[in-house]
PDB file of C-alpha atoms in Angstrom:
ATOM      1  CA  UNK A1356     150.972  40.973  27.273  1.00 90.00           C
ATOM      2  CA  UNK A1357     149.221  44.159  27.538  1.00 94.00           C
ATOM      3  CA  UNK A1358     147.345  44.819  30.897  1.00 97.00           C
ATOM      4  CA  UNK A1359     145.612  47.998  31.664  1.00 98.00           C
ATOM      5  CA  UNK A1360     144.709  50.073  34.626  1.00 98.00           C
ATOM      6  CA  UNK A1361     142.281  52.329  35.087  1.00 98.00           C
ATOM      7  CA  UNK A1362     142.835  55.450  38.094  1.00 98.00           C
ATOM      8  CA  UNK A1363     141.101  58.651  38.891  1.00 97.00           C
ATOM      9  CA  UNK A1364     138.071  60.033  41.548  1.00 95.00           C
ATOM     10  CA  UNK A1365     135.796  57.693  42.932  1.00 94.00           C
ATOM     11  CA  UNK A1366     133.179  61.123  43.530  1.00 98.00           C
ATOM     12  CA  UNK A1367     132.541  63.240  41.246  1.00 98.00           C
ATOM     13  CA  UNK A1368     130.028  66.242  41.968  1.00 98.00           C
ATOM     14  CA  UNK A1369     126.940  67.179  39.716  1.00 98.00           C
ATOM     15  CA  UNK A1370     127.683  69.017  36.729  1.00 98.00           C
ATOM     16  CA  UNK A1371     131.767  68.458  37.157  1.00 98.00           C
ATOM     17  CA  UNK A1372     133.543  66.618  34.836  1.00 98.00           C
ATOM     18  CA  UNK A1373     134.801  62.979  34.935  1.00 98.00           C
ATOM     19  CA  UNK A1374     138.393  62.988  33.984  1.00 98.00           C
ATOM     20  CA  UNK A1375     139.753  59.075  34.229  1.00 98.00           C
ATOM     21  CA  UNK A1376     143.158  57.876  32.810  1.00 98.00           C
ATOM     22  CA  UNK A1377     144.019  54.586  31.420  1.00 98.00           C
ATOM     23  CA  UNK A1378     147.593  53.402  31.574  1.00 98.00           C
ATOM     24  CA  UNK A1379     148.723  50.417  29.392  1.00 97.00           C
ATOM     25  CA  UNK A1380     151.642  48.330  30.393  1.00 96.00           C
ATOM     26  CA  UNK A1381     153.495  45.640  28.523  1.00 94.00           C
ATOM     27  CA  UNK A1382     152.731  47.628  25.159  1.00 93.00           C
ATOM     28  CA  UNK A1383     152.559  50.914  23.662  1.00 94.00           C
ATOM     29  CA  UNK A1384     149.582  52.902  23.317  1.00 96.00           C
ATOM     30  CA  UNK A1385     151.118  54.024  19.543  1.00 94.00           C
ATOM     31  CA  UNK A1386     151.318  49.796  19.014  1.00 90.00           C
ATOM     32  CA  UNK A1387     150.285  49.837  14.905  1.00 89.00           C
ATOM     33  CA  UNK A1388     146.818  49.016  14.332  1.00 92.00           C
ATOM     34  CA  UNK A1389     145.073  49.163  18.358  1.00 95.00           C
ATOM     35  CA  UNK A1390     142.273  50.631  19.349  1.00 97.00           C
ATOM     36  CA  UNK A1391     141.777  52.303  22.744  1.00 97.00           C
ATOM     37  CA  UNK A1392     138.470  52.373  24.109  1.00 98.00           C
ATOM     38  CA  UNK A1393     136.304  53.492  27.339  1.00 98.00           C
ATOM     39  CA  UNK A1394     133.305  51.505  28.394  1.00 98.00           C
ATOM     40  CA  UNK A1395     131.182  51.560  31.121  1.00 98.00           C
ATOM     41  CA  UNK A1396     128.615  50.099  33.271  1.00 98.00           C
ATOM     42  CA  UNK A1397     125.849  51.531  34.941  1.00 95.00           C
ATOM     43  CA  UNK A1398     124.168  49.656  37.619  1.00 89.00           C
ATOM     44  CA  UNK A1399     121.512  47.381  36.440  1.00 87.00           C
ATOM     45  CA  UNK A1400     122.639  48.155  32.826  1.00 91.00           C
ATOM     46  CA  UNK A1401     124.378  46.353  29.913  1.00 93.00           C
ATOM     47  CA  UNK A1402     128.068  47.190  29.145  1.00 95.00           C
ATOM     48  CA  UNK A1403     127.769  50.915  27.187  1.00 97.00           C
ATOM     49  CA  UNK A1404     130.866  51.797  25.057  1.00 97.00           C
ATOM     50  CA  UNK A1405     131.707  55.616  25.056  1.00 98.00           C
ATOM     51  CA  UNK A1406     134.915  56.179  22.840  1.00 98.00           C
ATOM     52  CA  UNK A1407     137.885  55.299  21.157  1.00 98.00           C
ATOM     53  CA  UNK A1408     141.231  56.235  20.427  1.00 97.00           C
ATOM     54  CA  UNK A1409     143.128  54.667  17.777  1.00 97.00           C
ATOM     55  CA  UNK A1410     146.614  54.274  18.050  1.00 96.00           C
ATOM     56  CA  UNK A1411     147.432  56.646  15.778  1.00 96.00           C
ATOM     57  CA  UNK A1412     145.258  59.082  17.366  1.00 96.00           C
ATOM     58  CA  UNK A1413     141.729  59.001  15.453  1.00 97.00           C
ATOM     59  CA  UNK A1414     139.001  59.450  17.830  1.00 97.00           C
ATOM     60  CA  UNK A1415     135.113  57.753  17.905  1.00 97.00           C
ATOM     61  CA  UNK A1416     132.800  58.741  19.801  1.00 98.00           C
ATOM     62  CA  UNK A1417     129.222  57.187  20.757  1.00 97.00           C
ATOM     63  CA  UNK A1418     126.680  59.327  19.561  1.00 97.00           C
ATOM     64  CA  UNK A1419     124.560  59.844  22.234  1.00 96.00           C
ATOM     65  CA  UNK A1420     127.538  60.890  24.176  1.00 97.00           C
ATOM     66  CA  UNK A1421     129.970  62.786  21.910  1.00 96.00           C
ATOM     67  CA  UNK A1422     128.844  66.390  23.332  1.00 97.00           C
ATOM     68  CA  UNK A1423     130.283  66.082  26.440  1.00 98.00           C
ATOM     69  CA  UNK A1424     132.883  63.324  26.302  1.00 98.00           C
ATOM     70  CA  UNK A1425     136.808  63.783  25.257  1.00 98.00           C
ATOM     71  CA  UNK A1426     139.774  61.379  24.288  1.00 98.00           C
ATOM     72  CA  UNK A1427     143.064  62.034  24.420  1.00 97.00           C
ATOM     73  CA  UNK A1428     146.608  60.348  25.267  1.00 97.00           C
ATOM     74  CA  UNK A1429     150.325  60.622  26.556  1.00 97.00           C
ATOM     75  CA  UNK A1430     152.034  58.470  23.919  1.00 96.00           C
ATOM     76  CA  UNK A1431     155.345  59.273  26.362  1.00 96.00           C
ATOM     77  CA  UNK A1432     153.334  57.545  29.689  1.00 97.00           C
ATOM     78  CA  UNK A1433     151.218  55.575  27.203  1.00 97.00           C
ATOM     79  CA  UNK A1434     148.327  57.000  28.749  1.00 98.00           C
ATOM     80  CA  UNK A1435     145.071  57.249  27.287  1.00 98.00           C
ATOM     81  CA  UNK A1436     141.938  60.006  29.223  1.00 98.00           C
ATOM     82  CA  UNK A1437     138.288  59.982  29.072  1.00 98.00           C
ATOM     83  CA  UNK A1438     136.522  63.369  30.360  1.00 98.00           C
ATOM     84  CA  UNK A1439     133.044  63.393  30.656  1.00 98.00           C
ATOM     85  CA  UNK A1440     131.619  67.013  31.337  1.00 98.00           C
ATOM     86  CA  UNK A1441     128.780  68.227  33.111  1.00 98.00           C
ATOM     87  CA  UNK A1442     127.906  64.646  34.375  1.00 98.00           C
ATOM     88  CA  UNK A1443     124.764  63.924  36.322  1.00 97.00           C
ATOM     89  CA  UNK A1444     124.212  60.781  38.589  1.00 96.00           C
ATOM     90  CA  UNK A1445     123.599  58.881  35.702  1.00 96.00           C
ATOM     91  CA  UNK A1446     126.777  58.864  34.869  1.00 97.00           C
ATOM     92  CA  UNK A1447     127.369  56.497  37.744  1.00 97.00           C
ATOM     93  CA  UNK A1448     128.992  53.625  36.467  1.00 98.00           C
ATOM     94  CA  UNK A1449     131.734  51.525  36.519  1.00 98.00           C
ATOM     95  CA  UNK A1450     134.387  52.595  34.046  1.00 98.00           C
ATOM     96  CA  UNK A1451     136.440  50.302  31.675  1.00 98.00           C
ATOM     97  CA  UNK A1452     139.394  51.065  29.404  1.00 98.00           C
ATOM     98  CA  UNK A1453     139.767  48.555  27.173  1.00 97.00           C
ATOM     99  CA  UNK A1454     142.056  47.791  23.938  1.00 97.00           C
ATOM    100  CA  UNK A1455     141.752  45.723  20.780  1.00 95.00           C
ATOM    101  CA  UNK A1456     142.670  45.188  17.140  1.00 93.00           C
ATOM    102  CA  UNK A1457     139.185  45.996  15.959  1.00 91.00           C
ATOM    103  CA  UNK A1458     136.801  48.881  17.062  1.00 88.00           C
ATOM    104  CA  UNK A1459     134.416  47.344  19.485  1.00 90.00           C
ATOM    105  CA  UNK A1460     136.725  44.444  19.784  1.00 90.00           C
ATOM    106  CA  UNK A1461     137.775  44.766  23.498  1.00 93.00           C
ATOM    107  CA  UNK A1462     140.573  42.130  23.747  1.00 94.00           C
ATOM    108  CA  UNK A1463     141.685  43.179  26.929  1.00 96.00           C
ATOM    109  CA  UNK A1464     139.951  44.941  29.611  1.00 97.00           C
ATOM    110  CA  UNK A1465     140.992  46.838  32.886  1.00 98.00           C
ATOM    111  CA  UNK A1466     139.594  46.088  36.306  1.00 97.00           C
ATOM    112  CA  UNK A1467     137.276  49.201  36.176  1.00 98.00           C
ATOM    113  CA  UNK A1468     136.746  51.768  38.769  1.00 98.00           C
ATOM    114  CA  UNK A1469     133.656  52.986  40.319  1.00 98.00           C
ATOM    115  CA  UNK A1470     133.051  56.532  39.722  1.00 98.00           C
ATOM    116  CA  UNK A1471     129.651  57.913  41.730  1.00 98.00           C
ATOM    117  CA  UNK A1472     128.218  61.112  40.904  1.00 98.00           C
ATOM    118  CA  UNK A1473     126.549  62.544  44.008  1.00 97.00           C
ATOM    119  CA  UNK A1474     126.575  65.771  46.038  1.00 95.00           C
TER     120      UNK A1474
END
């Protein structure tokens, strides 16, 4: 069974960037046919979806953040990363990696990790 984990800074300045990693266990991040995604949730807002990496490396982006947000992955640590750049405080949010066998079909989620952007 796949589980995922989600690790990087809980602070991140104004106008940094966000780099988080995802790493999947009890799978591979190359399995045929999964997608790789990062989702988040900003507080006192619905779930938002940001990207996607599919396993063979294809990457989606939301529109309304694809200027300043990169996927990439370690198929040798199965690792997946989301960086965000020149974040803002509203960019607060909890951050999910999730995985599925359809695009916006989030099967499995990680336990998130609160990222707050403040000075």
């Amino acid at each position: 069974q796949v589980q995922l984990q989600e690790s990087g800074p809980g602070l991140v300045k104004p106008s940094q960037t966000l780099s988080l990693t995802c790493t999947v266990s009890g799978g591979s991040i190359t399995t045929y046919s999964y997608y790789w995604s990062w989702i988040r949730q900003s507080p006192g807002k619905g779930l938002e979806w940001m990207g996607t990496i599919y396993y063979n490396g294809n990457t989606y982006y939301s529109p309304s953040l694809k200027s300043r947000t990169s996927l990439s992955r370690d198929t040798s640590k199965d690792q997946f990363t989301l960086q965000l750049t020149s974040v803002t405080p509203e960019d607060t949010a909890v951050y999910y990696c999730g995985a599925g066998t359809r695009i916006f079909r989030f099967e499995t989620w990680g336990q998130g990790t609160q990222v707050t952007v403040s000075s």
